[in-house]
Short mmCIF file of C-alpha atoms in Angstrom, two decimals:
data_model
loop_
_atom_site.label_atom_id
_atom_site.label_comp_id
_atom_site.label_asym_id
_atom_site.label_seq_id
_atom_site.Cartn_x
_atom_site.Cartn_y
_atom_site.Cartn_z
CA MET A 1 21.17 -21.95 12.33
CA THR A 2 19.78 -18.48 11.77
CA VAL A 3 21.91 -15.38 11.35
CA TYR A 4 20.59 -13.91 14.60
CA ARG A 5 21.63 -17.00 16.58
CA LYS A 6 25.08 -17.01 15.05
CA ILE A 7 25.62 -13.32 15.83
CA SER A 8 24.17 -13.77 19.33
CA LEU A 9 26.48 -16.68 20.13
CA LEU A 10 29.47 -14.76 18.81
CA MET A 11 28.59 -11.68 20.85
CA LEU A 12 27.92 -13.80 23.94
CA ALA A 13 31.36 -15.39 23.62
CA VAL A 14 32.97 -11.95 23.23
CA PHE A 15 31.07 -10.59 26.25
CA LEU A 16 32.07 -13.58 28.37
CA VAL A 17 35.73 -13.23 27.44
CA ILE A 18 35.66 -9.52 28.25
CA TYR A 19 33.82 -10.21 31.50
CA LEU A 20 36.27 -12.90 32.63
CA PHE A 21 39.26 -10.76 31.71
CA GLY A 22 37.78 -7.79 33.57
CA ALA A 23 36.95 -9.96 36.59
CA LEU A 24 40.53 -11.22 36.78
CA LEU A 25 41.88 -7.67 36.61
CA TYR A 26 39.35 -6.56 39.25
CA ALA A 27 40.29 -9.45 41.57
CA ARG A 28 44.01 -8.78 41.15
CA GLN A 29 43.58 -5.10 41.91
CA ALA A 30 41.30 -5.88 44.86
CA ARG A 31 43.84 -8.28 46.34
CA HIS A 32 46.54 -5.64 46.02
CA ASP A 33 44.29 -3.06 47.70
CA VAL A 34 43.46 -5.45 50.56
CA GLU A 35 47.12 -6.17 51.15
CA ARG A 36 47.95 -2.48 51.15
CA GLU A 37 45.02 -1.73 53.45
CA LEU A 38 46.02 -4.46 55.87
CA ASP A 39 49.61 -3.24 55.92
CA GLY A 40 48.37 0.19 56.95
CA VAL A 41 46.11 -1.33 59.62
CA ALA A 42 49.06 -3.29 61.01
CA GLY A 43 50.88 -0.01 61.63
CA LEU A 44 47.79 1.41 63.29
CA ALA A 45 47.59 -1.61 65.63
CA GLN A 46 51.19 -1.04 66.71
CA SER A 47 50.52 2.60 67.51
CA LEU A 48 47.31 1.96 69.45
CA GLY A 49 47.28 0.61 72.92
CA VAL A 50 45.80 -2.69 73.93
CA PRO A 51 42.05 -2.83 73.39
CA ALA A 52 41.31 -3.07 77.09
CA SER A 53 42.89 0.37 77.74
CA LEU A 54 40.84 2.13 75.09
CA PRO A 55 37.24 3.33 75.23
CA ALA A 56 34.69 0.84 73.92
CA SER A 57 33.38 3.31 71.33
CA LEU A 58 36.86 3.72 69.87
CA VAL A 59 37.41 -0.01 69.75
CA GLU A 60 34.17 -0.54 67.84
CA SER A 61 34.92 2.22 65.33
CA VAL A 62 38.29 0.90 64.24
CA ARG A 63 38.04 -0.82 60.87
CA HIS A 64 39.82 -4.05 60.01
CA LEU A 65 40.86 -4.51 63.67
CA ARG A 66 39.12 -6.30 66.51
CA PRO A 67 40.23 -7.35 69.94
CA ALA A 68 41.91 -10.71 69.80
CA SER A 69 39.83 -11.89 72.73
CA GLU A 70 36.59 -11.53 70.73
CA PRO A 71 35.56 -14.30 68.33
CA GLY A 72 35.64 -13.43 64.62
CA THR A 73 32.32 -13.00 62.78
CA GLY A 74 33.76 -14.17 59.44
CA TYR A 75 32.56 -12.96 56.06
CA GLY A 76 28.97 -13.94 56.54
CA ALA A 77 26.67 -15.55 54.02
CA ARG A 78 26.81 -12.59 51.63
CA VAL A 79 30.39 -13.27 50.51
CA PRO A 80 31.14 -16.65 48.90
CA ASP A 81 34.09 -18.55 50.29
CA TRP A 82 35.79 -18.80 46.91
CA PHE A 83 35.70 -15.03 46.57
CA SER A 84 37.04 -14.33 50.06
CA ASP A 85 39.78 -16.90 49.55
CA MET A 86 40.73 -15.30 46.23
CA ILE A 87 40.81 -11.77 47.67
CA ALA A 88 42.03 -12.17 51.26
CA GLY A 89 43.58 -15.63 51.21
CA GLN A 90 43.17 -18.39 53.81
CA SER A 91 46.12 -17.54 56.06
CA VAL A 92 45.43 -16.41 59.66
CA ARG A 93 46.46 -12.85 60.32
CA PRO A 94 48.87 -12.24 63.21
CA VAL A 95 47.82 -10.66 66.54
CA LEU A 96 49.48 -7.30 67.09
CA ASN A 97 49.34 -5.53 70.48
CA GLY A 98 46.16 -7.42 71.37
CA TRP A 99 44.51 -6.61 68.03
CA GLN A 100 43.44 -9.20 65.43
CA ILE A 101 43.65 -7.99 61.84
CA ASP A 102 40.29 -8.76 60.18
CA PRO A 103 39.83 -7.96 56.42
CA SER A 104 36.14 -9.01 56.38
CA ASP A 105 34.88 -5.43 56.04
CA GLU A 106 37.13 -4.76 53.08
CA VAL A 107 36.21 -8.07 51.40
CA GLU A 108 32.51 -7.31 51.80
CA GLU A 109 32.93 -3.91 50.19
CA ILE A 110 34.86 -5.45 47.31
CA TRP A 111 32.17 -8.12 46.88
CA GLU A 112 29.42 -5.50 46.80
CA GLY A 113 31.37 -3.52 44.21
CA PHE A 114 31.88 -6.68 42.19
CA LEU A 115 28.15 -7.42 42.26
CA LEU A 116 27.35 -3.84 41.24
CA ILE A 117 29.78 -3.93 38.32
CA SER A 118 28.56 -7.39 37.24
CA GLY A 119 24.94 -6.26 37.38
CA SER A 120 25.71 -3.15 35.34
CA TYR A 121 27.64 -5.27 32.85
CA ALA A 122 24.72 -7.72 32.58
CA ILE A 123 22.25 -4.88 31.99
CA GLY A 124 24.51 -3.40 29.32
CA MET A 125 24.89 -6.80 27.66
CA ALA A 126 21.11 -7.33 27.71
CA LEU A 127 20.60 -3.89 26.13
CA CYS A 128 23.15 -4.75 23.44
CA PHE A 129 21.38 -8.01 22.67
CA LEU A 130 18.05 -6.18 22.58
CA ALA A 131 19.44 -3.61 20.15
CA LEU A 132 20.93 -6.44 18.10
CA PHE A 133 17.59 -8.24 18.06
CA VAL A 134 15.75 -5.11 16.90
CA MET A 135 18.25 -4.36 14.13
CA VAL A 136 18.54 -7.97 12.94
CA ARG A 137 14.78 -8.37 12.99
CA ARG A 138 14.37 -5.21 10.97
CA GLY A 139 16.99 -6.35 8.50
CA MET A 140 15.49 -9.84 8.31
CA ARG A 141 12.07 -8.32 7.69
CA THR A 142 13.53 -6.50 4.71
CA LEU A 143 15.24 -9.68 3.50
CA SER A 144 12.00 -11.62 3.97
CA SER A 145 10.15 -9.00 1.91
CA LEU A 146 12.89 -9.24 -0.71
CA SER A 147 12.58 -13.03 -0.77
CA GLY A 148 8.81 -12.79 -1.18
CA ALA A 149 9.18 -10.23 -3.95
CA MET A 150 11.72 -12.42 -5.76
CA GLU A 151 9.37 -15.39 -5.48
CA ALA A 152 6.58 -13.23 -6.92
CA VAL A 153 8.88 -12.23 -9.79
CA SER A 154 9.75 -15.87 -10.43
CA GLU A 155 6.00 -16.58 -10.72
CA GLY A 156 5.62 -13.84 -13.31
CA HIS A 157 4.41 -10.94 -11.14
CA LEU A 158 6.95 -8.40 -12.35
CA THR A 159 5.15 -5.42 -10.82
CA SER A 160 6.47 -6.29 -7.35
CA ARG A 161 8.38 -3.43 -5.77
CA LEU A 162 9.90 -2.83 -2.33
CA PRO A 163 9.83 0.44 -0.34
CA ARG A 164 13.01 2.38 0.36
CA GLN A 165 14.91 1.53 3.53
CA GLY A 166 16.60 3.71 6.13
CA GLU A 167 19.79 1.65 6.22
CA GLN A 168 22.16 2.37 3.36
CA GLU A 169 23.11 -1.26 2.69
CA LEU A 170 19.52 -2.51 2.70
CA ASP A 171 18.37 0.46 0.65
CA SER A 172 21.05 -0.25 -1.95
CA LEU A 173 19.89 -3.88 -2.15
CA VAL A 174 16.25 -2.81 -2.46
CA CYS A 175 17.08 -0.28 -5.18
CA ARG A 176 18.93 -2.92 -7.17
CA PHE A 177 15.98 -5.30 -6.88
CA ASN A 178 13.51 -2.62 -7.96
CA SER A 179 15.71 -1.76 -10.92
CA MET A 180 15.95 -5.42 -11.89
CA ALA A 181 12.16 -5.89 -11.58
CA ALA A 182 11.52 -2.76 -13.64
CA ALA A 183 13.91 -3.96 -16.35
CA LEU A 184 12.26 -7.40 -16.40
CA GLU A 185 8.81 -5.82 -16.57
CA SER A 186 9.91 -3.64 -19.48
CA GLU A 187 11.38 -6.64 -21.28
CA GLN A 188 8.23 -8.66 -20.63
CA GLN A 189 6.08 -5.88 -22.05
CA THR A 190 8.32 -5.72 -25.11
CA VAL A 191 8.20 -9.49 -25.58
CA SER A 192 4.43 -9.56 -25.04
CA ARG A 193 3.97 -6.79 -27.57
CA LEU A 194 6.14 -8.60 -30.10
CA VAL A 195 4.35 -11.90 -29.49
CA ASN A 196 1.00 -10.18 -29.84
CA GLU A 197 2.09 -8.60 -33.11
CA LEU A 198 3.44 -11.96 -34.27
CA LEU A 199 0.14 -13.69 -33.47
CA GLN A 200 -1.78 -10.94 -35.29
CA LEU A 201 0.53 -11.25 -38.27
CA GLN A 202 0.06 -15.01 -38.23
CA ASP A 203 -3.71 -14.64 -38.12
CA ARG A 204 -3.66 -12.08 -40.92
CA GLU A 205 -1.51 -14.39 -43.05
CA ARG A 206 -3.90 -17.24 -42.38
CA GLU A 207 -6.81 -15.06 -43.35
CA HIS A 208 -5.03 -13.97 -46.52
CA ILE A 209 -4.13 -17.53 -47.50
CA ALA A 210 -7.69 -18.67 -46.80
CA ARG A 211 -9.18 -15.96 -48.98
CA VAL A 212 -6.72 -16.62 -51.81
CA LEU A 213 -7.45 -20.35 -51.68
CA HIS A 214 -11.18 -19.73 -51.52
CA ASP A 215 -11.26 -17.21 -54.35
CA ASP A 216 -8.77 -18.93 -56.70
CA LEU A 217 -8.35 -22.63 -56.02
CA GLY A 218 -11.89 -23.00 -54.80
CA GLN A 219 -13.27 -21.52 -57.99
CA TYR A 220 -11.08 -23.82 -60.10
CA LEU A 221 -12.31 -26.87 -58.20
CA THR A 222 -15.89 -25.73 -58.58
CA GLY A 223 -15.37 -25.22 -62.32
CA ILE A 224 -13.73 -28.64 -62.77
CA ARG A 225 -16.56 -30.30 -60.88
CA ALA A 226 -19.18 -28.47 -62.96
CA GLN A 227 -17.47 -29.41 -66.21
CA SER A 228 -17.22 -33.03 -65.08
CA ARG A 229 -20.92 -33.04 -64.31
CA SER A 230 -21.71 -31.53 -67.70
CA LEU A 231 -19.81 -34.31 -69.47
CA LEU A 232 -22.36 -36.80 -68.20
CA TYR A 233 -24.90 -35.28 -70.59
CA ASP A 234 -22.64 -35.30 -73.67
CA PRO A 235 -24.10 -37.82 -76.15
CA GLU A 236 -20.79 -38.22 -77.93
CA LEU A 237 -19.12 -39.84 -74.88
CA ASN A 238 -19.34 -43.52 -74.24
CA GLU A 239 -20.16 -45.07 -70.89
CA ARG A 240 -16.51 -45.51 -69.86
CA GLN A 241 -15.77 -41.83 -70.45
CA LYS A 242 -18.89 -40.82 -68.55
CA GLN A 243 -17.77 -42.99 -65.60
CA GLN A 244 -14.41 -41.24 -65.64
CA ALA A 245 -16.21 -37.87 -65.62
CA ARG A 246 -18.38 -39.08 -62.74
CA ASP A 247 -15.28 -40.21 -60.77
CA LEU A 248 -13.60 -36.88 -61.46
CA ALA A 249 -16.63 -35.01 -60.10
CA GLU A 250 -16.62 -37.17 -56.97
CA HIS A 251 -12.92 -36.55 -56.46
CA CYS A 252 -13.51 -32.84 -56.80
CA GLU A 253 -16.31 -33.04 -54.24
CA THR A 254 -14.01 -34.91 -51.81
CA ILE A 255 -11.27 -32.34 -52.32
CA GLN A 256 -13.75 -29.53 -51.76
CA LYS A 257 -14.92 -31.15 -48.53
CA HIS A 258 -11.38 -31.32 -47.16
CA PHE A 259 -10.73 -27.92 -48.65
CA ARG A 260 -13.57 -26.42 -46.63
CA HIS A 261 -12.14 -27.95 -43.44
CA LEU A 262 -8.75 -26.49 -44.31
CA LEU A 263 -10.23 -23.04 -44.91
CA GLN A 264 -12.15 -23.25 -41.65
CA ASP A 265 -8.96 -24.14 -39.83
CA LEU A 266 -7.04 -21.30 -41.48
CA HIS A 267 -9.73 -18.67 -40.98
CA PRO A 268 -13.23 -19.16 -39.54
CA LEU A 269 -15.40 -17.25 -42.00
CA VAL A 270 -18.45 -18.20 -39.98
CA MET A 271 -17.23 -15.95 -37.17
CA GLU A 272 -17.24 -12.95 -39.50
CA GLN A 273 -20.68 -13.79 -40.78
CA LEU A 274 -22.56 -15.05 -37.70
CA GLY A 275 -20.45 -14.05 -34.69
CA LEU A 276 -18.34 -15.67 -31.98
CA GLY A 277 -21.06 -17.93 -30.58
CA SER A 278 -21.81 -19.56 -33.91
CA ALA A 279 -18.09 -19.95 -34.60
CA ILE A 280 -17.62 -21.82 -31.30
CA ARG A 281 -20.58 -24.09 -32.07
CA HIS A 282 -19.24 -24.77 -35.55
CA LEU A 283 -15.77 -25.44 -34.10
CA SER A 284 -17.09 -28.04 -31.65
CA GLU A 285 -19.17 -29.75 -34.35
CA GLN A 286 -16.30 -29.81 -36.84
CA TRP A 287 -13.86 -31.10 -34.22
CA GLN A 288 -16.31 -33.82 -33.27
CA GLN A 289 -16.61 -34.92 -36.88
CA LEU A 290 -12.89 -34.92 -37.60
CA SER A 291 -11.70 -36.47 -34.33
CA GLY A 292 -14.53 -38.96 -33.88
CA LEU A 293 -14.84 -37.97 -30.21
CA ASP A 294 -17.86 -36.63 -28.37
CA CYS A 295 -17.84 -32.92 -27.54
CA HIS A 296 -20.36 -31.62 -25.02
CA LEU A 297 -20.87 -27.89 -25.44
CA ALA A 298 -22.45 -25.71 -22.74
CA MET A 299 -22.42 -22.06 -23.77
CA ASP A 300 -24.02 -19.01 -22.27
CA GLU A 301 -26.14 -17.07 -24.75
CA ARG A 302 -25.02 -13.74 -23.23
CA LEU A 303 -21.58 -13.51 -24.75
CA PRO A 304 -19.83 -10.13 -24.79
CA GLU A 305 -18.99 -8.31 -27.98
CA PHE A 306 -15.25 -8.59 -28.42
CA THR A 307 -13.23 -6.92 -31.10
CA GLY A 308 -12.21 -8.92 -34.15
CA GLU A 309 -8.71 -9.41 -32.78
CA GLN A 310 -10.04 -10.61 -29.42
CA GLN A 311 -12.48 -12.99 -31.10
CA THR A 312 -9.64 -14.47 -33.11
CA HIS A 313 -7.49 -14.97 -30.00
CA LEU A 314 -10.37 -16.64 -28.20
CA TYR A 315 -11.24 -18.87 -31.14
CA ARG A 316 -7.61 -19.93 -31.64
CA PHE A 317 -7.34 -20.68 -27.91
CA LEU A 318 -10.29 -23.06 -28.04
CA GLN A 319 -9.10 -24.54 -31.31
CA GLU A 320 -5.67 -25.33 -29.90
CA ALA A 321 -7.18 -26.79 -26.71
CA LEU A 322 -9.42 -29.18 -28.69
CA ASN A 323 -6.59 -30.11 -31.05
CA ASN A 324 -4.38 -31.02 -28.09
CA ILE A 325 -7.12 -33.33 -26.80
CA SER A 326 -7.40 -35.18 -30.12
CA ARG A 327 -3.61 -35.44 -30.48
CA HIS A 328 -2.30 -36.20 -27.00
CA ALA A 329 -5.06 -36.86 -24.46
CA HIS A 330 -6.23 -40.32 -25.67
CA ALA A 331 -9.68 -39.29 -24.47
CA SER A 332 -13.15 -40.55 -25.32
CA CYS A 333 -14.97 -37.23 -24.92
CA ALA A 334 -14.41 -33.55 -24.21
CA THR A 335 -16.46 -30.87 -22.49
CA LEU A 336 -16.45 -27.21 -23.50
CA ALA A 337 -18.14 -24.72 -21.17
CA VAL A 338 -18.43 -21.00 -21.91
CA ALA A 339 -20.12 -18.83 -19.26
CA ARG A 340 -20.37 -15.13 -18.65
CA ASN A 341 -20.32 -13.66 -15.15
CA ASP A 342 -20.66 -10.05 -14.13
CA ASN A 343 -16.94 -9.33 -14.33
CA GLU A 344 -15.44 -12.04 -16.56
CA LEU A 345 -15.93 -14.56 -19.29
CA SER A 346 -15.13 -18.03 -17.97
CA ILE A 347 -14.10 -20.83 -20.33
CA GLU A 348 -13.29 -24.40 -19.37
CA VAL A 349 -12.14 -27.24 -21.63
CA ARG A 350 -12.01 -30.67 -20.00
CA ASP A 351 -11.29 -34.20 -21.16
CA ASP A 352 -11.24 -37.70 -19.65
CA GLY A 353 -7.86 -38.63 -21.09
CA VAL A 354 -4.66 -39.94 -19.56
CA GLY A 355 -3.58 -36.63 -18.03
CA ASN A 356 -0.07 -35.33 -17.43
CA ASP A 357 1.52 -34.62 -14.03
CA HIS A 358 4.10 -32.31 -15.59
CA LEU A 359 1.72 -29.97 -17.43
CA PRO A 360 2.41 -27.15 -18.20
CA ASP A 361 6.10 -27.42 -17.21
CA ASN A 362 6.93 -29.58 -20.22
CA ALA A 363 4.42 -27.82 -22.47
CA GLY A 364 4.97 -27.54 -26.17
CA LEU A 365 4.45 -24.74 -28.61
CA GLY A 366 0.66 -25.15 -28.60
CA VAL A 367 0.31 -24.58 -24.85
CA ARG A 368 2.70 -21.64 -25.03
CA SER A 369 0.62 -20.04 -27.78
CA MET A 370 -2.50 -20.56 -25.66
CA ARG A 371 -0.87 -18.76 -22.74
CA GLU A 372 0.19 -15.90 -24.99
CA ARG A 373 -3.30 -15.58 -26.42
CA ALA A 374 -4.72 -15.56 -22.90
CA ARG A 375 -2.29 -12.77 -22.04
CA CYS A 376 -3.34 -10.85 -25.15
CA LEU A 377 -6.93 -11.12 -23.94
CA GLY A 378 -5.90 -9.74 -20.57
CA GLY A 379 -6.80 -13.02 -18.88
CA GLU A 380 -5.01 -15.94 -17.29
CA ALA A 381 -4.97 -19.58 -18.39
CA GLN A 382 -4.70 -22.40 -15.87
CA PHE A 383 -3.69 -25.94 -16.81
CA LEU A 384 -4.80 -28.57 -14.29
CA SER A 385 -3.79 -32.11 -15.13
CA ARG A 386 -3.07 -35.30 -13.25
CA ARG A 387 -2.18 -38.69 -14.62
CA GLY A 388 -5.24 -40.88 -14.89
CA GLU A 389 -7.66 -38.03 -14.20
CA GLY A 390 -7.62 -36.10 -17.46
CA THR A 391 -6.84 -32.44 -18.11
CA ARG A 392 -8.76 -29.27 -17.34
CA ILE A 393 -7.95 -25.93 -18.95
CA ARG A 394 -9.49 -22.76 -17.53
CA LEU A 395 -9.46 -19.31 -19.04
CA ALA A 396 -10.80 -16.25 -17.24
CA VAL A 397 -11.10 -13.10 -19.37
CA PRO A 398 -11.94 -9.93 -17.43
CA LEU A 399 -14.73 -7.90 -18.99
CA ALA A 400 -14.61 -4.14 -19.23
CA ARG A 401 -17.85 -2.27 -18.65
CA ARG A 402 -17.97 -1.21 -22.27
CA TYR A 403 -18.51 -4.79 -23.43
CA PRO A 404 -22.27 -5.17 -24.05
CA THR A 405 -24.07 -8.45 -24.35
CA THR A 406 -24.53 -9.80 -27.85
CA GLY A 407 -28.04 -10.03 -29.05
CA GLY A 408 -27.33 -11.68 -32.39
CA VAL A 409 -27.54 -15.24 -33.51
CA LEU A 410 -25.53 -17.79 -31.48
#
């Protein structure tokens, strides 16, 4: 039951109790007035002569008295019997000096007054209910707006605010909500800034580790491989030693192959050298080789020129999406689509795997990092998955007008 119905029923019960109590007091007072009026009329009948000795005009003008020889007109249809019985009683009035005491005029006046008071009371009650309806509706409108704003906050829209209210209680509630939303928005901005800085620090550390490995360990491996190859031409070594040198060179080549994959995973140098488009193509090819799954790439040649930080976020987003497919999707192929519209860069990663009805509610660290990177890009990531129908990940990055179209190699 709604609040308005509960308050209306309570007020209706109060109004009915007041009305019944007032009606009983009115009836009691009316009965007392009728009795007093009839007592006075009885004295008048004693002082008057018989009706036959008086002028007809005087006989007709006397109230509450009629000649006993004339039949009574009763209360008429306007006065209910229960009301006349309650006010005047059912006893027959005595005949005094040829006059019959008749309280019908007095009862009719009391009934008309009762109807007038009841009508006024009904109008007042209707006005009260109307005022109650207006106020409750206004308050419920504010509560409905508050509920909608709280739902928006629960969905992550922390910029929701409510206007000030004229009522002090509602205004206090609205002010508290606005303060809470402002505090949550400030905390979210702080957390987002810290997460963004953490992701940048992580990317910088990856880049540093990749460069150190490439410059130091990579050079050592290259030197060992070259020395092993040179031993094959040493005439002082026998065939067994040359085979060992040949195996050592092959091992170095295998290590370098995996080493290049590791460096590419830590920091895509191809993105620095050839741009974002080439890095995405290289990522899809490398993922296809390592996972053994097919990857269908459809990429628009008109990619915008992002900053280095934005390119890294976008690349890591795609990298994490493809890694999740190879680890958890149990898919046979994946589709990567990158398209540029007038106002946004649209990216979609789709697979034909098992799907997950609870994604992204039970998401792990990888999905959370993808959402944070999408937020750092100013976009929004959507995860659409259903068991047996695979998973679809969409990323929409809004493009500012300053982003030109790349004209380099893709």
